[in-house]
Coordinates of C-alpha atoms in Angstrom, one line a residue:
I1 CA -14.9 -68.3 -96.1
L2 CA -11.8 -68.4 -93.9
N3 CA -12.8 -65.4 -91.9
P4 CA -13.5 -66.6 -88.3
Q5 CA -15.9 -63.6 -87.8
S6 CA -18.2 -64.7 -90.6
S7 CA -21.8 -65.7 -89.8
I8 CA -21.2 -69.3 -91.0
L9 CA -18.0 -70.1 -89.1
N10 CA -18.8 -68.0 -86.1
P11 CA -18.1 -70.2 -83.0
Q12 CA -21.1 -68.5 -81.2
S13 CA -23.5 -69.1 -84.1
S14 CA -26.6 -71.1 -83.3
I15 CA -26.5 -72.6 -86.8
L16 CA -23.1 -74.3 -86.9
K17 CA -20.4 -74.8 -84.2
T18 CA -16.8 -74.8 -85.4
N19 CA -13.5 -75.2 -83.7
T20 CA -10.9 -72.6 -84.7
N21 CA -7.4 -72.7 -83.4
T22 CA -4.5 -70.4 -84.4
R23 CA -0.9 -70.6 -83.5
T24 CA 2.1 -68.6 -84.8
N25 CA 5.7 -69.9 -85.1
T26 CA 7.9 -66.8 -84.5
N27 CA 11.1 -68.6 -85.4
T28 CA 10.1 -69.6 -89.0
N29 CA 7.8 -66.6 -89.6
T30 CA 5.0 -68.9 -90.4
M31 CA 1.4 -68.9 -89.4
T32 CA -0.6 -72.1 -88.9
V33 CA -4.4 -72.0 -88.9
M34 CA -6.4 -75.1 -88.0
I35 CA -10.0 -74.8 -89.1
S36 CA -12.8 -77.3 -89.0
L37 CA -14.4 -76.8 -92.4
T38 CA -17.8 -78.1 -93.3
T39 CA -18.9 -79.2 -96.7
F40 CA -22.4 -78.1 -97.3
P41 CA -24.8 -79.8 -99.8
K42 CA -25.3 -78.3 -103.2
N43 CA -28.8 -77.1 -102.4
N44 CA -28.1 -75.2 -99.2
T45 CA -31.4 -75.2 -97.4
L46 CA -29.7 -73.3 -94.5
L47 CA -30.3 -70.1 -96.4
S48 CA -34.1 -70.5 -96.2
S49 CA -35.6 -67.6 -94.3
S50 CA -38.7 -69.6 -93.4
P51 CA -38.9 -70.2 -89.6
T52 CA -40.9 -73.4 -90.0
N53 CA -39.1 -76.7 -89.6
R54 CA -35.8 -74.8 -89.2
E55 CA -34.6 -77.1 -86.4
S56 CA -35.3 -80.2 -88.5
R57 CA -33.4 -78.8 -91.5
R58 CA -30.5 -77.9 -89.3
N59 CA -30.3 -81.5 -87.9
A60 CA -30.6 -83.0 -91.3
L61 CA -27.8 -80.7 -92.6
L62 CA -25.5 -81.7 -89.7
R63 CA -26.1 -85.4 -90.3
R64 CA -25.1 -85.1 -94.0
T65 CA -22.1 -83.0 -93.2
R66 CA -18.7 -84.4 -93.8
R67 CA -16.1 -82.9 -91.4
R68 CA -12.5 -82.6 -92.2
R69 CA -9.7 -81.0 -90.4
R70 CA -7.2 -79.1 -92.6
V71 CA -3.9 -77.6 -91.5
F72 CA -3.0 -74.4 -93.4
T73 CA 0.6 -73.2 -93.3
Q74 CA 1.5 -69.8 -94.7
S75 CA 5.2 -68.7 -94.9
S76 CA 7.1 -65.8 -96.5
S77 CA 8.2 -68.0 -99.4
S78 CA 4.6 -68.9 -100.4
P79 CA 3.1 -67.0 -103.3
K80 CA 1.0 -64.0 -102.5
G81 CA -2.6 -64.9 -102.0
T82 CA -2.0 -68.7 -101.6
A83 CA -1.3 -71.0 -98.7
S84 CA -0.2 -74.7 -98.8
F85 CA -2.1 -77.2 -96.7
T86 CA -2.3 -80.9 -95.9
S87 CA -5.7 -82.4 -95.0
T88 CA -6.2 -85.1 -92.4
T89 CA -9.3 -87.1 -91.6
K90 CA -10.9 -87.2 -88.2
G91 CA -9.1 -90.4 -87.3
G92 CA -5.7 -88.8 -88.0
K93 CA -4.9 -90.3 -91.3
K94 CA -3.0 -88.2 -93.8
G95 CA -5.1 -86.8 -96.6
K96 CA -4.5 -84.9 -99.8
S97 CA -2.3 -81.9 -100.1
G98 CA -2.9 -78.8 -102.2
A99 CA -3.2 -75.0 -102.1
A100 CA -5.9 -72.8 -100.8
F101 CA -6.5 -69.3 -102.3
M102 CA -6.8 -66.7 -99.6
T103 CA -8.4 -63.3 -99.9
H104 CA -5.7 -61.4 -97.9
T105 CA -2.2 -62.3 -96.6
V106 CA -0.4 -61.0 -93.6
F107 CA 1.7 -58.8 -95.8
D108 CA -1.5 -57.3 -97.4
Y109 CA -2.8 -56.5 -94.0
E110 CA 0.5 -54.8 -92.9
A111 CA 0.5 -52.8 -96.2
K112 CA -3.0 -51.6 -95.6
E113 CA -2.1 -50.6 -92.0
R114 CA 0.8 -48.5 -93.3
A115 CA -1.4 -46.9 -95.9
R116 CA -4.0 -46.1 -93.3
S117 CA -1.4 -44.6 -91.0
A118 CA 0.0 -42.5 -93.9
S119 CA -3.4 -41.3 -94.9
K120 CA -4.2 -40.3 -91.3
W121 CA -0.9 -38.4 -91.0
I122 CA -1.6 -36.5 -94.3
N123 CA -5.1 -35.5 -93.1
N124 CA -3.8 -34.2 -89.8
W125 CA -1.1 -32.3 -91.6
K126 CA -3.6 -30.6 -93.9
Q127 CA -5.9 -29.9 -91.0
N128 CA -3.2 -28.4 -88.8
Y129 CA -1.0 -26.6 -91.3
G130 CA -3.1 -26.2 -94.5
P131 CA -2.1 -26.9 -98.0
V132 CA 1.1 -25.5 -99.6
S133 CA 0.4 -22.2 -101.3
I134 CA 1.7 -22.4 -104.9
E135 CA 0.8 -18.7 -105.4
L136 CA 3.2 -17.6 -102.6
I137 CA 6.0 -19.8 -103.8
G138 CA 5.5 -18.3 -107.3
K139 CA 5.5 -14.8 -105.9
Y140 CA 8.8 -15.5 -104.1
I141 CA 10.5 -17.0 -107.2
F142 CA 9.3 -14.1 -109.3
S143 CA 10.6 -11.5 -106.9
I144 CA 14.1 -13.2 -106.7
A145 CA 14.3 -13.5 -110.5
T146 CA 13.1 -9.9 -111.1
E147 CA 15.7 -8.4 -108.7
A148 CA 18.5 -10.5 -110.2
C149 CA 17.5 -9.4 -113.8
M150 CA 17.3 -5.7 -112.9
I151 CA 20.8 -5.8 -111.2
G152 CA 22.1 -7.7 -114.2
L153 CA 20.8 -5.0 -116.6
V154 CA 22.6 -2.4 -114.5
L155 CA 25.9 -4.4 -114.7
F156 CA 25.6 -4.8 -118.4
A157 CA 25.0 -1.0 -118.9
M158 CA 28.0 -0.3 -116.7
D159 CA 30.1 -2.6 -118.9
V160 CA 29.2 -0.6 -121.9
A161 CA 29.9 2.7 -120.2
L162 CA 33.3 1.6 -118.8
T163 CA 34.4 0.2 -122.2
A164 CA 33.5 3.5 -123.9
V165 CA 35.4 5.6 -121.3
T166 CA 38.6 3.5 -120.9
G167 CA 38.8 2.0 -124.4
G168 CA 38.1 5.0 -126.6
G169 CA 39.5 7.9 -124.7
F170 CA 43.0 8.4 -123.6
G171 CA 45.2 5.6 -125.0
N172 CA 44.3 5.8 -128.7
A173 CA 44.3 9.6 -128.8
T174 CA 47.8 9.7 -127.3
S175 CA 49.2 7.1 -129.7
S176 CA 47.8 8.9 -132.7
A177 CA 49.2 12.2 -131.6
A178 CA 52.7 10.8 -131.1
V179 CA 53.0 9.5 -134.7
G180 CA 55.8 11.3 -136.5
T181 CA 57.5 12.8 -133.5
S182 CA 60.9 11.9 -132.0
K183 CA 61.6 8.9 -129.8
A184 CA 61.8 11.1 -126.7
A185 CA 58.4 12.5 -127.4
V186 CA 56.9 9.1 -128.0
K187 CA 58.4 7.8 -124.7
A188 CA 57.0 10.8 -122.9
A189 CA 53.6 10.3 -124.5
A190 CA 53.6 6.7 -123.5
S191 CA 54.5 7.6 -120.0
A192 CA 51.7 10.1 -119.9
A193 CA 49.2 7.6 -121.3
A194 CA 50.3 5.0 -118.7
A195 CA 49.8 7.5 -115.9
K196 CA 46.4 8.4 -117.2
A197 CA 45.5 4.8 -117.6
A198 CA 46.6 4.1 -114.0
T199 CA 44.6 7.1 -112.8
M200 CA 41.5 5.8 -114.7
T201 CA 42.0 2.4 -113.2
K202 CA 42.0 3.8 -109.7
I203 CA 39.0 5.9 -110.4
R204 CA 37.2 2.9 -111.8
N205 CA 38.1 0.7 -108.9
V206 CA 36.9 3.3 -106.4
F207 CA 33.7 3.6 -108.3
L208 CA 33.2 -0.1 -108.4
F209 CA 34.1 -0.4 -104.7
F210 CA 31.2 1.9 -103.7
F211 CA 28.9 0.3 -106.3
F212 CA 29.4 -3.2 -104.9
A213 CA 29.2 -1.8 -101.3
F214 CA 25.9 -0.3 -102.3
L215 CA 24.7 -3.6 -103.7
A216 CA 25.8 -5.4 -100.5
L217 CA 24.0 -3.0 -98.2
R218 CA 21.1 -1.8 -100.4
S219 CA 20.4 -4.5 -102.9
R220 CA 16.8 -4.4 -101.7
T221 CA 16.4 -1.2 -103.8
F222 CA 15.9 -3.4 -106.8
S223 CA 13.5 -5.8 -105.0
I224 CA 9.7 -5.7 -105.5
L225 CA 9.3 -6.9 -101.9
D226 CA 9.7 -4.9 -98.7
A227 CA 13.0 -6.4 -97.7
S228 CA 14.1 -3.7 -95.3
R229 CA 16.4 -4.7 -92.4
P230 CA 15.1 -4.3 -88.8
K231 CA 16.5 -1.4 -86.9
L232 CA 18.5 -1.8 -83.7
I233 CA 15.6 -0.9 -81.5
T234 CA 13.3 -3.3 -83.4
E235 CA 15.9 -6.0 -83.1
I236 CA 16.1 -5.6 -79.3
K237 CA 12.3 -5.8 -79.0
M238 CA 12.1 -8.9 -81.2
K239 CA 14.7 -10.5 -78.9
E240 CA 12.4 -9.9 -75.9
Q241 CA 9.4 -11.3 -77.7
R242 CA 11.0 -14.4 -79.1
K243 CA 13.0 -16.9 -77.3
R244 CA 16.6 -17.1 -78.4
P245 CA 19.5 -19.5 -77.5
E246 CA 21.9 -18.4 -74.9
W247 CA 24.8 -18.2 -77.4
T248 CA 23.0 -15.5 -79.6
P249 CA 25.4 -12.6 -80.3
P250 CA 24.4 -9.2 -79.0
A251 CA 22.2 -7.1 -81.3
K252 CA 25.0 -4.5 -81.8
V253 CA 27.3 -7.2 -83.4
F254 CA 25.1 -7.7 -86.5
P255 CA 25.5 -4.3 -88.1
V256 CA 29.3 -4.4 -87.6
V257 CA 29.5 -7.9 -89.1
W258 CA 27.4 -7.0 -92.2
I259 CA 29.3 -3.8 -92.9
S260 CA 32.6 -5.8 -92.8
I261 CA 31.1 -8.4 -95.1
A262 CA 30.0 -5.6 -97.5
F263 CA 33.6 -4.4 -97.6
L264 CA 34.8 -7.9 -98.4
R265 CA 32.2 -8.4 -101.1
S266 CA 33.4 -5.2 -102.8
I267 CA 37.1 -6.2 -102.7
S268 CA 36.5 -9.7 -104.0
S269 CA 34.2 -8.5 -106.8
I270 CA 36.8 -6.0 -108.0
L271 CA 39.4 -8.8 -108.1
V272 CA 37.1 -10.9 -110.2
Y273 CA 36.3 -8.0 -112.5
E274 CA 40.0 -7.4 -113.1
Q275 CA 40.4 -11.0 -114.1
V276 CA 37.3 -11.4 -116.2
G277 CA 37.3 -7.8 -117.7
K278 CA 33.5 -7.3 -117.3
L279 CA 30.9 -6.9 -114.7
F280 CA 28.1 -8.9 -116.3
C281 CA 29.7 -12.3 -115.9
F282 CA 28.7 -15.6 -114.3
P283 CA 30.7 -15.3 -111.0
I284 CA 29.4 -11.8 -110.2
M285 CA 25.8 -12.8 -111.2
C286 CA 26.1 -15.7 -108.7
L287 CA 26.7 -13.1 -106.0
V288 CA 23.8 -11.1 -107.3
L289 CA 21.6 -14.1 -107.1
H290 CA 22.7 -14.6 -103.5
L291 CA 21.8 -11.0 -102.7
S292 CA 18.4 -11.4 -104.3
I293 CA 17.7 -14.6 -102.2
G294 CA 18.9 -12.7 -99.1
D295 CA 16.4 -9.9 -99.7
W296 CA 13.6 -12.4 -100.1
W297 CA 14.7 -14.0 -96.8
N298 CA 14.6 -10.6 -95.1
F299 CA 11.0 -10.0 -96.3
V300 CA 9.9 -13.4 -95.0
T301 CA 11.7 -13.1 -91.7
N302 CA 11.1 -9.4 -90.8
K303 CA 7.9 -8.5 -92.5
E304 CA 5.8 -11.7 -92.7
K305 CA 7.5 -13.1 -89.5
M306 CA 7.2 -16.7 -90.6
L307 CA 10.0 -18.5 -88.6
G308 CA 9.4 -21.8 -90.3
V309 CA 9.7 -20.5 -93.8
S310 CA 12.6 -18.4 -92.7
A311 CA 14.4 -21.5 -91.4
V312 CA 14.0 -23.2 -94.7
G313 CA 14.9 -20.1 -96.7
V314 CA 18.1 -19.5 -94.8
L315 CA 19.4 -22.8 -96.3
F316 CA 19.0 -21.3 -99.8
V317 CA 20.8 -18.2 -98.6
L318 CA 23.7 -20.3 -97.3
S319 CA 24.0 -22.5 -100.3
S320 CA 23.9 -19.6 -102.7
A321 CA 26.7 -17.8 -100.7
W322 CA 29.0 -20.9 -100.8
F323 CA 28.3 -21.3 -104.5
A324 CA 29.3 -17.7 -105.2
I325 CA 32.5 -18.2 -103.1
Y326 CA 33.3 -21.3 -105.2
Q327 CA 32.8 -19.3 -108.4
Y328 CA 35.0 -16.5 -107.1
Y329 CA 37.7 -19.0 -106.1
W330 CA 37.6 -20.7 -109.5
V331 CA 38.3 -17.3 -111.2
L332 CA 40.9 -16.2 -108.6
P333 CA 41.7 -18.1 -105.4
T334 CA 42.4 -14.8 -103.6
A335 CA 38.9 -13.5 -104.4
G336 CA 37.4 -16.8 -103.0
F337 CA 39.4 -16.5 -99.7
V338 CA 38.4 -12.8 -99.4
L339 CA 34.7 -13.7 -99.7
M340 CA 34.9 -16.8 -97.5
P341 CA 34.0 -15.0 -94.2
L342 CA 30.5 -14.5 -95.7
G343 CA 30.0 -18.3 -95.9
I344 CA 31.3 -18.8 -92.3
W345 CA 29.1 -16.1 -90.9
L346 CA 26.0 -17.4 -92.7
S347 CA 26.7 -20.9 -91.4
I348 CA 26.5 -19.5 -87.9
A349 CA 23.4 -17.5 -88.7
T350 CA 21.8 -20.7 -90.2
A351 CA 22.3 -22.5 -86.9
L352 CA 20.9 -19.5 -85.0
V353 CA 17.8 -19.3 -87.2
W354 CA 17.0 -23.0 -86.8
S355 CA 17.6 -22.8 -83.0
I356 CA 15.1 -19.9 -82.7
W357 CA 12.5 -21.8 -84.7
D358 CA 13.0 -24.9 -82.6
I359 CA 12.7 -23.3 -79.1
N360 CA 9.7 -21.2 -79.9
K361 CA 6.7 -23.4 -79.3
P362 CA 4.4 -24.2 -81.0
R363 CA 6.8 -24.4 -84.0
M364 CA 5.6 -22.5 -87.0
R365 CA 5.2 -24.3 -90.4
L366 CA 8.2 -24.8 -92.6
W367 CA 6.3 -24.0 -95.8
P368 CA 4.1 -21.1 -97.0
T369 CA 0.4 -22.0 -96.9
K370 CA -2.8 -20.3 -98.0
T371 CA -3.8 -19.5 -94.5
L372 CA -1.1 -17.2 -93.1

């Protein structure tokens, strides 16, 4: 009824002329609407569709009409859907006060506009980028979990083998052979056992060093994805095809840095192993998880060449690296400090990846979609 665009209260209507004025008080956040309302008779002959005597009916209706002028005031403190008003007669005398129930408030209109804008944005997003592919996300998670589990099984098997070699071999046999001999013979046997144990420790540490170096450089061997690193020539060609920031390090720096980090990973992991006493432990498995996420990131970046997904994925690589550093530091602070250059380098690499994604227009999507 209060809609100024309705056919009954339309100022341009040939049936009924109304006077509608609207003013807004910006200081009190109130809206005042002055509407000339018409009280129609109970039997509204205005709705008759017959063209005969239409003019006489209209004149009779207007004569019987009782006009009143009501001032409606809506404020933020009024209940939703209501507006207080005070009616005045045509002569200016004050009439009755009350409340008018309104179909929509200003806040309802603003909420509908926000919902309409959000719906438009979502539709454009789906049209330009496509829906998120749950299948690809499941594939990525499965590949990371599979690689971490396979490396964990290898670590568990190595624990069993090292326990059998170092625990059941030299020390017990030497002690049993020295029973019943002189003190000098016992001392000599103990010295020989200590020397053999030291030798075995050195051999074990050398073996573990190369094993962890292999994991750091070739962990993709256990991955179900093609996570091979790009060669130097390929890296130079990719640099020519993609825009990169001016502060990008030369391509020859990356292999040197990663080899150095592999050396630090090996040293820190050996320090953790000497403290914990086994390979299949939570701190080392955190490093294994970091390697698995890194192999997935290499697949997305170098094979699928999705810069947007790569930019998001490098955040997971960075967070997993710092989490592994924290776990190493919790076991042995020296091990954490030895592994810390990994987190520093990956922080620089994260800034580089996001810069490459930002300057290559149009920017690629940040999530895997069904339409690659």
